[in-house]
PDB file of C-alpha atoms and ligand atoms in Angstrom:
ATOM      1  CA  MET A  19      59.048  95.965  71.530  1.00 67.00           C
ATOM      2  CA  ASP A  20      61.688  93.218  71.422  1.00 75.00           C
ATOM      3  CA  ASP A  21      64.364  95.689  70.905  1.00 77.00           C
ATOM      4  CA  PHE A  22      63.164  97.850  73.899  1.00 71.00           C
ATOM      5  CA  PHE A  23      63.063  94.702  76.064  1.00 67.00           C
ATOM      6  CA  ARG A  24      66.760  94.020  75.187  1.00 71.00           C
ATOM      7  CA  LEU A  25      67.605  97.532  75.850  1.00 72.00           C
ATOM      8  CA  THR A  26      66.164  97.564  79.094  1.00 70.00           C
ATOM      9  CA  GLN A  27      67.980  94.300  80.073  1.00 70.00           C
ATOM     10  CA  THR A  28      71.213  95.826  78.919  1.00 68.00           C
ATOM     11  CA  ILE A  29      70.762  98.838  80.922  1.00 66.00           C
ATOM     12  CA  ILE A  30      69.819  97.092  84.174  1.00 59.00           C
ATOM     13  CA  PHE A  31      72.875  94.700  83.610  1.00 60.00           C
ATOM     14  CA  ILE A  32      75.256  97.726  83.017  1.00 61.00           C
ATOM     15  CA  ILE A  33      73.763  99.051  86.320  1.00 58.00           C
ATOM     16  CA  MET A  34      74.069  95.889  88.441  1.00 59.00           C
ATOM     17  CA  THR A  35      77.665  95.699  87.342  1.00 59.00           C
ATOM     18  CA  ILE A  36      78.664  98.946  88.510  1.00 58.00           C
ATOM     19  CA  VAL A  37      76.934  98.559  91.587  1.00 58.00           C
ATOM     20  CA  ILE A  38      78.664  95.223  92.248  1.00 60.00           C
ATOM     21  CA  ILE A  39      82.119  96.613  91.177  1.00 58.00           C
ATOM     22  CA  PHE A  40      81.824  99.936  92.897  1.00 59.00           C
ATOM     23  CA  GLY A  41      79.261  99.588  95.543  1.00 58.00           C
ATOM     24  CA  VAL A  42      79.787  96.423  97.715  1.00 58.00           C
ATOM     25  CA  THR A  43      82.652  97.794  99.689  1.00 58.00           C
ATOM     26  CA  VAL A  44      80.132 100.619 100.795  1.00 59.00           C
ATOM     27  CA  PHE A  45      78.752  98.373 103.223  1.00 59.00           C
ATOM     28  CA  PHE A  46      82.073  97.461 104.795  1.00 62.00           C
ATOM     29  CA  GLY A  47      84.013 100.748 104.308  1.00 65.00           C
ATOM     30  CA  ALA A  48      85.261 103.445 102.342  1.00 67.00           C
ATOM     31  CA  PRO A  49      83.964 103.422  98.563  1.00 68.00           C
ATOM     32  CA  TYR A  50      86.509 103.198  95.900  1.00 73.00           C
ATOM     33  CA  VAL A  51      87.814 106.903  95.089  1.00 78.00           C
ATOM     34  CA  PRO A  52      91.498 106.760  94.190  1.00 81.00           C
ATOM     35  CA  SER A  53      94.074 109.000  95.590  1.00 84.00           C
ATOM     36  CA  LEU A  54      96.055 111.432  93.202  1.00 91.00           C
ATOM     37  CA  SER A  55      99.364 110.135  92.087  1.00 95.00           C
ATOM     38  CA  SER A  56     101.118 113.440  91.812  1.00 96.00           C
ATOM     39  CA  GLU A  57      99.765 114.464  95.332  1.00 96.00           C
ATOM     40  CA  LEU A  58     101.056 111.071  96.722  1.00 97.00           C
ATOM     41  CA  THR A  59     104.503 111.758  95.292  1.00 98.00           C
ATOM     42  CA  LYS A  60     104.612 115.072  97.062  1.00 97.00           C
ATOM     43  CA  MET A  61     103.420 113.817 100.356  1.00 98.00           C
ATOM     44  CA  PHE A  62     105.921 111.157 100.366  1.00 98.00           C
ATOM     45  CA  LYS A  63     108.614 113.898 100.198  1.00 98.00           C
ATOM     46  CA  LYS A  64     107.201 116.621 102.264  1.00 97.00           C
ATOM     47  CA  LEU A  65     105.008 114.781 104.964  1.00 98.00           C
ATOM     48  CA  TYR A  66     106.537 111.206 105.459  1.00 98.00           C
ATOM     49  CA  PRO A  67     109.840 110.953 103.531  1.00 98.00           C
ATOM     50  CA  LEU A  68     109.418 107.616 102.134  1.00 98.00           C
ATOM     51  CA  SER A  69     112.716 105.434 101.512  1.00 98.00           C
ATOM     52  CA  LYS A  70     113.788 101.840 100.905  1.00 98.00           C
ATOM     53  CA  LYS A  71     113.942 101.338 104.589  1.00 98.00           C
ATOM     54  CA  ASP A  72     110.072 101.342 104.800  1.00 98.00           C
ATOM     55  CA  LEU A  73     107.363  98.879 104.509  1.00 98.00           C
ATOM     56  CA  LEU A  74     104.080 100.660 103.918  1.00 98.00           C
ATOM     57  CA  ILE A  75     100.668  98.912 104.300  1.00 98.00           C
ATOM     58  CA  ASP A  76      97.659 100.640 102.269  1.00 98.00           C
ATOM     59  CA  MET A  77      94.527  99.639 104.080  1.00 98.00           C
ATOM     60  CA  GLY A  78      92.058  99.630 101.245  1.00 97.00           C
ATOM     61  CA  SER A  79      94.335  99.745  98.316  1.00 97.00           C
ATOM     62  CA  GLY A  80      91.701 100.130  95.580  1.00 96.00           C
ATOM     63  CA  ASP A  81      93.622 100.233  92.261  1.00 95.00           C
ATOM     64  CA  GLY A  82      97.073 100.100  93.520  1.00 97.00           C
ATOM     65  CA  ILE A  83      98.184 103.537  93.003  1.00 97.00           C
ATOM     66  CA  VAL A  84      99.593 104.002  96.443  1.00 98.00           C
ATOM     67  CA  LEU A  85     101.709 100.722  96.173  1.00 98.00           C
ATOM     68  CA  LYS A  86     102.577 101.930  92.815  1.00 98.00           C
ATOM     69  CA  VAL A  87     104.054 105.402  94.033  1.00 98.00           C
ATOM     70  CA  ALA A  88     105.610 103.912  97.097  1.00 98.00           C
ATOM     71  CA  ALA A  89     107.677 101.382  94.921  1.00 98.00           C
ATOM     72  CA  GLY A  90     108.866 104.417  93.056  1.00 97.00           C
ATOM     73  CA  PHE A  91     110.526 105.543  96.308  1.00 98.00           C
ATOM     74  CA  ASP A  92     112.022 101.893  96.643  1.00 98.00           C
ATOM     75  CA  ALA A  93     109.805 101.277  99.546  1.00 98.00           C
ATOM     76  CA  GLN A  94     108.344  97.738  99.916  1.00 98.00           C
ATOM     77  CA  ALA A  95     104.309  97.921  99.919  1.00 98.00           C
ATOM     78  CA  ILE A  96     101.436  95.768 100.895  1.00 98.00           C
ATOM     79  CA  GLY A  97      97.871  96.469  99.810  1.00 98.00           C
ATOM     80  CA  ILE A  98      95.025  95.124 101.667  1.00 98.00           C
ATOM     81  CA  GLU A  99      91.686  95.254  99.405  1.00 97.00           C
ATOM     82  CA  LEU A 100      88.323  93.725 100.423  1.00 96.00           C
ATOM     83  CA  HIS A 101      86.973  94.000  96.712  1.00 94.00           C
ATOM     84  CA  PRO A 102      88.266  90.948  94.652  1.00 95.00           C
ATOM     85  CA  VAL A 103      87.933  93.025  91.322  1.00 94.00           C
ATOM     86  CA  PHE A 104      90.030  95.694  92.724  1.00 95.00           C
ATOM     87  CA  SER A 105      92.659  93.104  94.134  1.00 97.00           C
ATOM     88  CA  PHE A 106      92.739  91.346  90.769  1.00 96.00           C
ATOM     89  CA  LEU A 107      92.989  94.651  88.613  1.00 95.00           C
ATOM     90  CA  SER A 108      95.674  96.024  90.938  1.00 97.00           C
ATOM     91  CA  ARG A 109      97.745  92.780  90.823  1.00 97.00           C
ATOM     92  CA  ILE A 110      97.733  93.096  87.053  1.00 96.00           C
ATOM     93  CA  ARG A 111      98.638  96.798  87.440  1.00 95.00           C
ATOM     94  CA  LEU A 112     101.470  96.009  89.601  1.00 97.00           C
ATOM     95  CA  ARG A 113     102.736  92.847  87.976  1.00 96.00           C
ATOM     96  CA  LYS A 114     106.183  94.431  87.012  1.00 96.00           C
ATOM     97  CA  LEU A 115     106.784  95.504  90.535  1.00 96.00           C
ATOM     98  CA  LYS A 116     106.077  92.121  92.082  1.00 91.00           C
ATOM     99  CA  SER A 117     109.409  92.316  94.052  1.00 94.00           C
ATOM    100  CA  LYS A 118     108.359  95.294  96.064  1.00 97.00           C
ATOM    101  CA  THR A 119     104.427  94.934  96.083  1.00 98.00           C
ATOM    102  CA  LYS A 120     101.977  92.506  97.023  1.00 98.00           C
ATOM    103  CA  VAL A 121      98.049  92.722  97.202  1.00 98.00           C
ATOM    104  CA  VAL A 122      96.144  90.863  99.702  1.00 98.00           C
ATOM    105  CA  CYS A 123      92.604  90.346  99.192  1.00 97.00           C
ATOM    106  CA  ARG A 124      91.075  90.571 102.805  1.00 97.00           C
ATOM    107  CA  ASN A 125      89.265  92.704 105.378  1.00 97.00           C
ATOM    108  CA  TYR A 126      91.897  95.201 106.641  1.00 97.00           C
ATOM    109  CA  LEU A 127      90.800  94.914 110.151  1.00 97.00           C
ATOM    110  CA  ASP A 128      91.630  91.231 110.031  1.00 97.00           C
ATOM    111  CA  PHE A 129      95.154  91.489 108.547  1.00 98.00           C
ATOM    112  CA  PRO A 130      98.044  90.751 111.050  1.00 98.00           C
ATOM    113  CA  PHE A 131     100.675  93.406 110.216  1.00 98.00           C
ATOM    114  CA  PRO A 132     104.255  92.153 109.416  1.00 98.00           C
ATOM    115  CA  PRO A 133     106.927  92.858 111.958  1.00 98.00           C
ATOM    116  CA  GLU A 134     108.772  94.919 109.183  1.00 98.00           C
ATOM    117  CA  ILE A 135     106.088  97.317 108.760  1.00 98.00           C
ATOM    118  CA  THR A 136     106.899 101.054 109.506  1.00 98.00           C
ATOM    119  CA  VAL A 137     104.059 103.094 107.861  1.00 98.00           C
ATOM    120  CA  VAL A 138     100.326 102.630 107.239  1.00 98.00           C
ATOM    121  CA  TYR A 139      98.377 104.717 104.858  1.00 98.00           C
ATOM    122  CA  THR A 140      94.539 104.856 104.249  1.00 98.00           C
ATOM    123  CA  PHE A 141      92.113 107.069 102.255  1.00 97.00           C
ATOM    124  CA  SER A 142      89.043 105.814 104.311  1.00 94.00           C
ATOM    125  CA  ASP A 143      85.930 107.589 105.519  1.00 92.00           C
ATOM    126  CA  SER A 144      84.766 109.313 108.533  1.00 91.00           C
ATOM    127  CA  ARG A 145      82.759 106.013 109.640  1.00 91.00           C
ATOM    128  CA  ASP A 146      85.799 103.878 109.600  1.00 95.00           C
ATOM    129  CA  ILE A 147      88.998 106.302 110.437  1.00 97.00           C
ATOM    130  CA  ASN A 148      88.601 105.697 114.258  1.00 97.00           C
ATOM    131  CA  LYS A 149      88.421 101.935 113.738  1.00 97.00           C
ATOM    132  CA  ILE A 150      91.395 101.906 111.618  1.00 98.00           C
ATOM    133  CA  TYR A 151      93.415 103.958 114.115  1.00 98.00           C
ATOM    134  CA  GLN A 152      92.472 101.249 116.798  1.00 97.00           C
ATOM    135  CA  LYS A 153      93.685  98.605 114.685  1.00 98.00           C
ATOM    136  CA  ILE A 154      97.072 100.370 114.243  1.00 98.00           C
ATOM    137  CA  GLU A 155      97.256 100.890 118.023  1.00 97.00           C
ATOM    138  CA  SER A 156      96.595  97.076 118.574  1.00 97.00           C
ATOM    139  CA  GLU A 157      99.264  96.135 116.014  1.00 98.00           C
ATOM    140  CA  ALA A 158     101.956  98.743 117.347  1.00 98.00           C
ATOM    141  CA  LYS A 159     101.326  97.031 120.668  1.00 97.00           C
ATOM    142  CA  ARG A 160     101.476  93.455 119.510  1.00 97.00           C
ATOM    143  CA  LEU A 161     104.708  94.243 117.696  1.00 98.00           C
ATOM    144  CA  ASN A 162     106.031  96.599 120.405  1.00 97.00           C
ATOM    145  CA  LYS A 163     106.935  99.061 117.782  1.00 97.00           C
ATOM    146  CA  ASP A 164     105.983 102.720 117.035  1.00 98.00           C
ATOM    147  CA  LEU A 165     104.325 103.078 113.628  1.00 98.00           C
ATOM    148  CA  TYR A 166     103.260 106.189 111.411  1.00 98.00           C
ATOM    149  CA  PHE A 167      99.901 106.457 110.042  1.00 98.00           C
ATOM    150  CA  ILE A 168      98.916 108.787 107.163  1.00 98.00           C
ATOM    151  CA  SER A 169      95.302 109.371 106.497  1.00 98.00           C
ATOM    152  CA  ASN A 170      94.019 111.039 103.414  1.00 97.00           C
ATOM    153  CA  GLY A 171      91.074 113.501 103.739  1.00 96.00           C
ATOM    154  CA  PHE A 172      90.058 112.198 107.452  1.00 97.00           C
ATOM    155  CA  GLU A 173      91.291 113.242 110.898  1.00 97.00           C
ATOM    156  CA  VAL A 174      91.162 110.698 113.687  1.00 97.00           C
ATOM    157  CA  SER A 175      88.998 112.282 116.153  1.00 95.00           C
ATOM    158  CA  GLY A 176      90.470 112.712 119.859  1.00 95.00           C
ATOM    159  CA  LYS A 177      94.036 112.140 118.291  1.00 96.00           C
ATOM    160  CA  LYS A 178      96.663 114.729 117.563  1.00 96.00           C
ATOM    161  CA  TYR A 179      98.529 114.714 114.381  1.00 98.00           C
ATOM    162  CA  GLU A 180     102.228 115.326 114.104  1.00 98.00           C
ATOM    163  CA  LYS A 181     102.241 117.031 110.770  1.00 97.00           C
ATOM    164  CA  THR A 182      99.753 118.019 107.797  1.00 98.00           C
ATOM    165  CA  TYR A 183     100.399 118.428 104.214  1.00 97.00           C
ATOM    166  CA  SER A 184      97.435 119.242 101.788  1.00 96.00           C
ATOM    167  CA  SER A 185      94.625 116.615 102.584  1.00 96.00           C
ATOM    168  CA  PHE A 186      96.878 114.140 104.403  1.00 98.00           C
ATOM    169  CA  TYR A 187      97.464 114.035 108.222  1.00 98.00           C
ATOM    170  CA  LEU A 188     100.300 112.233 109.713  1.00 98.00           C
ATOM    171  CA  TYR A 189     100.149 110.297 113.141  1.00 98.00           C
ATOM    172  CA  LYS A 190     102.706 108.594 115.104  1.00 98.00           C
ATOM    173  CA  VAL A 191     101.119 105.714 116.941  1.00 98.00           C
ATOM    174  CA  SER A 192     103.470 105.248 120.049  1.00 95.00           C
ATOM    175  CA  VAL A 193     103.478 101.898 121.970  1.00 89.00           C
ATOM    176  CA  GLY A 194     101.929 102.486 125.251  1.00 73.00           C
ATOM    177  CA  LYS A 195     101.558 106.391 125.133  1.00 56.00           C
ATOM    178  CA  ASN A 196      99.011 107.068 122.455  1.00 47.00           C
ATOM    179  CA  LYS A 197      97.961 110.762 122.526  1.00 46.00           C
TER     180      LYS A 197
HETATM  181  C1  SAM B   1      88.760 105.584  98.844  1.00 84.98           C
HETATM  182  S1  SAM B   1      89.514 104.012  98.296  1.00 84.98           S
HETATM  183  C2  SAM B   1      91.226 104.370  98.319  1.00 84.98           C
HETATM  184  C3  SAM B   1      92.044 103.337  97.354  1.00 84.98           C
HETATM  185  C4  SAM B   1      93.412 103.758  97.449  1.00 84.98           C
HETATM  186  N1  SAM B   1      93.991 103.333  98.878  1.00 84.98           N
HETATM  187  C5  SAM B   1      93.874 105.122  97.128  1.00 84.98           C
HETATM  188  O1  SAM B   1      94.271 105.884  98.166  1.00 84.98           O
HETATM  189  O2  SAM B   1      93.743 105.333  96.037  1.00 84.98           O
HETATM  190  C6  SAM B   1      88.750 102.871  99.599  1.00 84.98           C
HETATM  191  C7  SAM B   1      89.151 101.399  99.337  1.00 84.98           C
HETATM  192  O3  SAM B   1      89.092 100.521 100.399  1.00 84.98           O
HETATM  193  C8  SAM B   1      88.499  99.428 100.002  1.00 84.98           C
HETATM  194  N2  SAM B   1      87.906  98.917 101.474  1.00 84.98           N
HETATM  195  C9  SAM B   1      86.955  99.380 102.099  1.00 84.98           C
HETATM  196  N3  SAM B   1      86.565  98.770 103.229  1.00 84.98           N
HETATM  197  C10 SAM B   1      87.638  97.678 103.309  1.00 84.98           C
HETATM  198  C11 SAM B   1      87.847  96.922 104.427  1.00 84.98           C
HETATM  199  N4  SAM B   1      87.033  96.668 105.399  1.00 84.98           N
HETATM  200  N5  SAM B   1      89.063  95.883 104.026  1.00 84.98           N
HETATM  201  C12 SAM B   1      89.748  96.374 102.926  1.00 84.98           C
HETATM  202  N6  SAM B   1      89.417  97.049 101.830  1.00 84.98           N
HETATM  203  C13 SAM B   1      88.457  97.978 102.281  1.00 84.98           C
HETATM  204  C14 SAM B   1      87.585  99.767  99.051  1.00 84.98           C
HETATM  205  O4  SAM B   1      87.309  98.785  98.428  1.00 84.98           O
HETATM  206  C15 SAM B   1      88.237 100.833  98.213  1.00 84.98           C
HETATM  207  O5  SAM B   1      89.077 100.281  97.192  1.00 84.98           O
END
């Protein structure tokens, strides 16, 4: 009976841990599902040629894979991740790329973009994609600068994308004249 009780407790503990690690952000935005590294590499050649001139922001950076791939193109990259566990794990993952990458543990909708930003990436969901687009529009206006936006998996309703490759959509968010 004791063994059964302990086993039940252990199972409940494991389930709670999984819910806390992977489930918390469901209430705020997209849950954790990583982009594929090989697809990202192809996309940063074919859809948006990333280079050392770029500063990329990944809105919801998860395990940091996008930042790692971006650093491989010599670009600077900042990840904004709400979940403290993913923020911590991605900082460990990217420790050798500290000069090129940074992870901020914060809600991406409250993060002011730095003036050097050129391109924003997100792998979000249908619920949040329009809010993210609006945030990029307002930052483009504030910085008085056109920005590129890559959305993995989700189109922004009512906005025309410039190009598409595989599951990625490329938008140009122009100051003052967003289509
Ligand atoms: C689908 S994952 C994408 C991870 C990574 N960008 C990639 O492409 O592999 C979405 C991530 O966004 C994070 N997230 C969701 N809502 C957020 C918010 N409001 N602010 C910051 N991060 C958020 C989640 O914790 C999750 O790690």
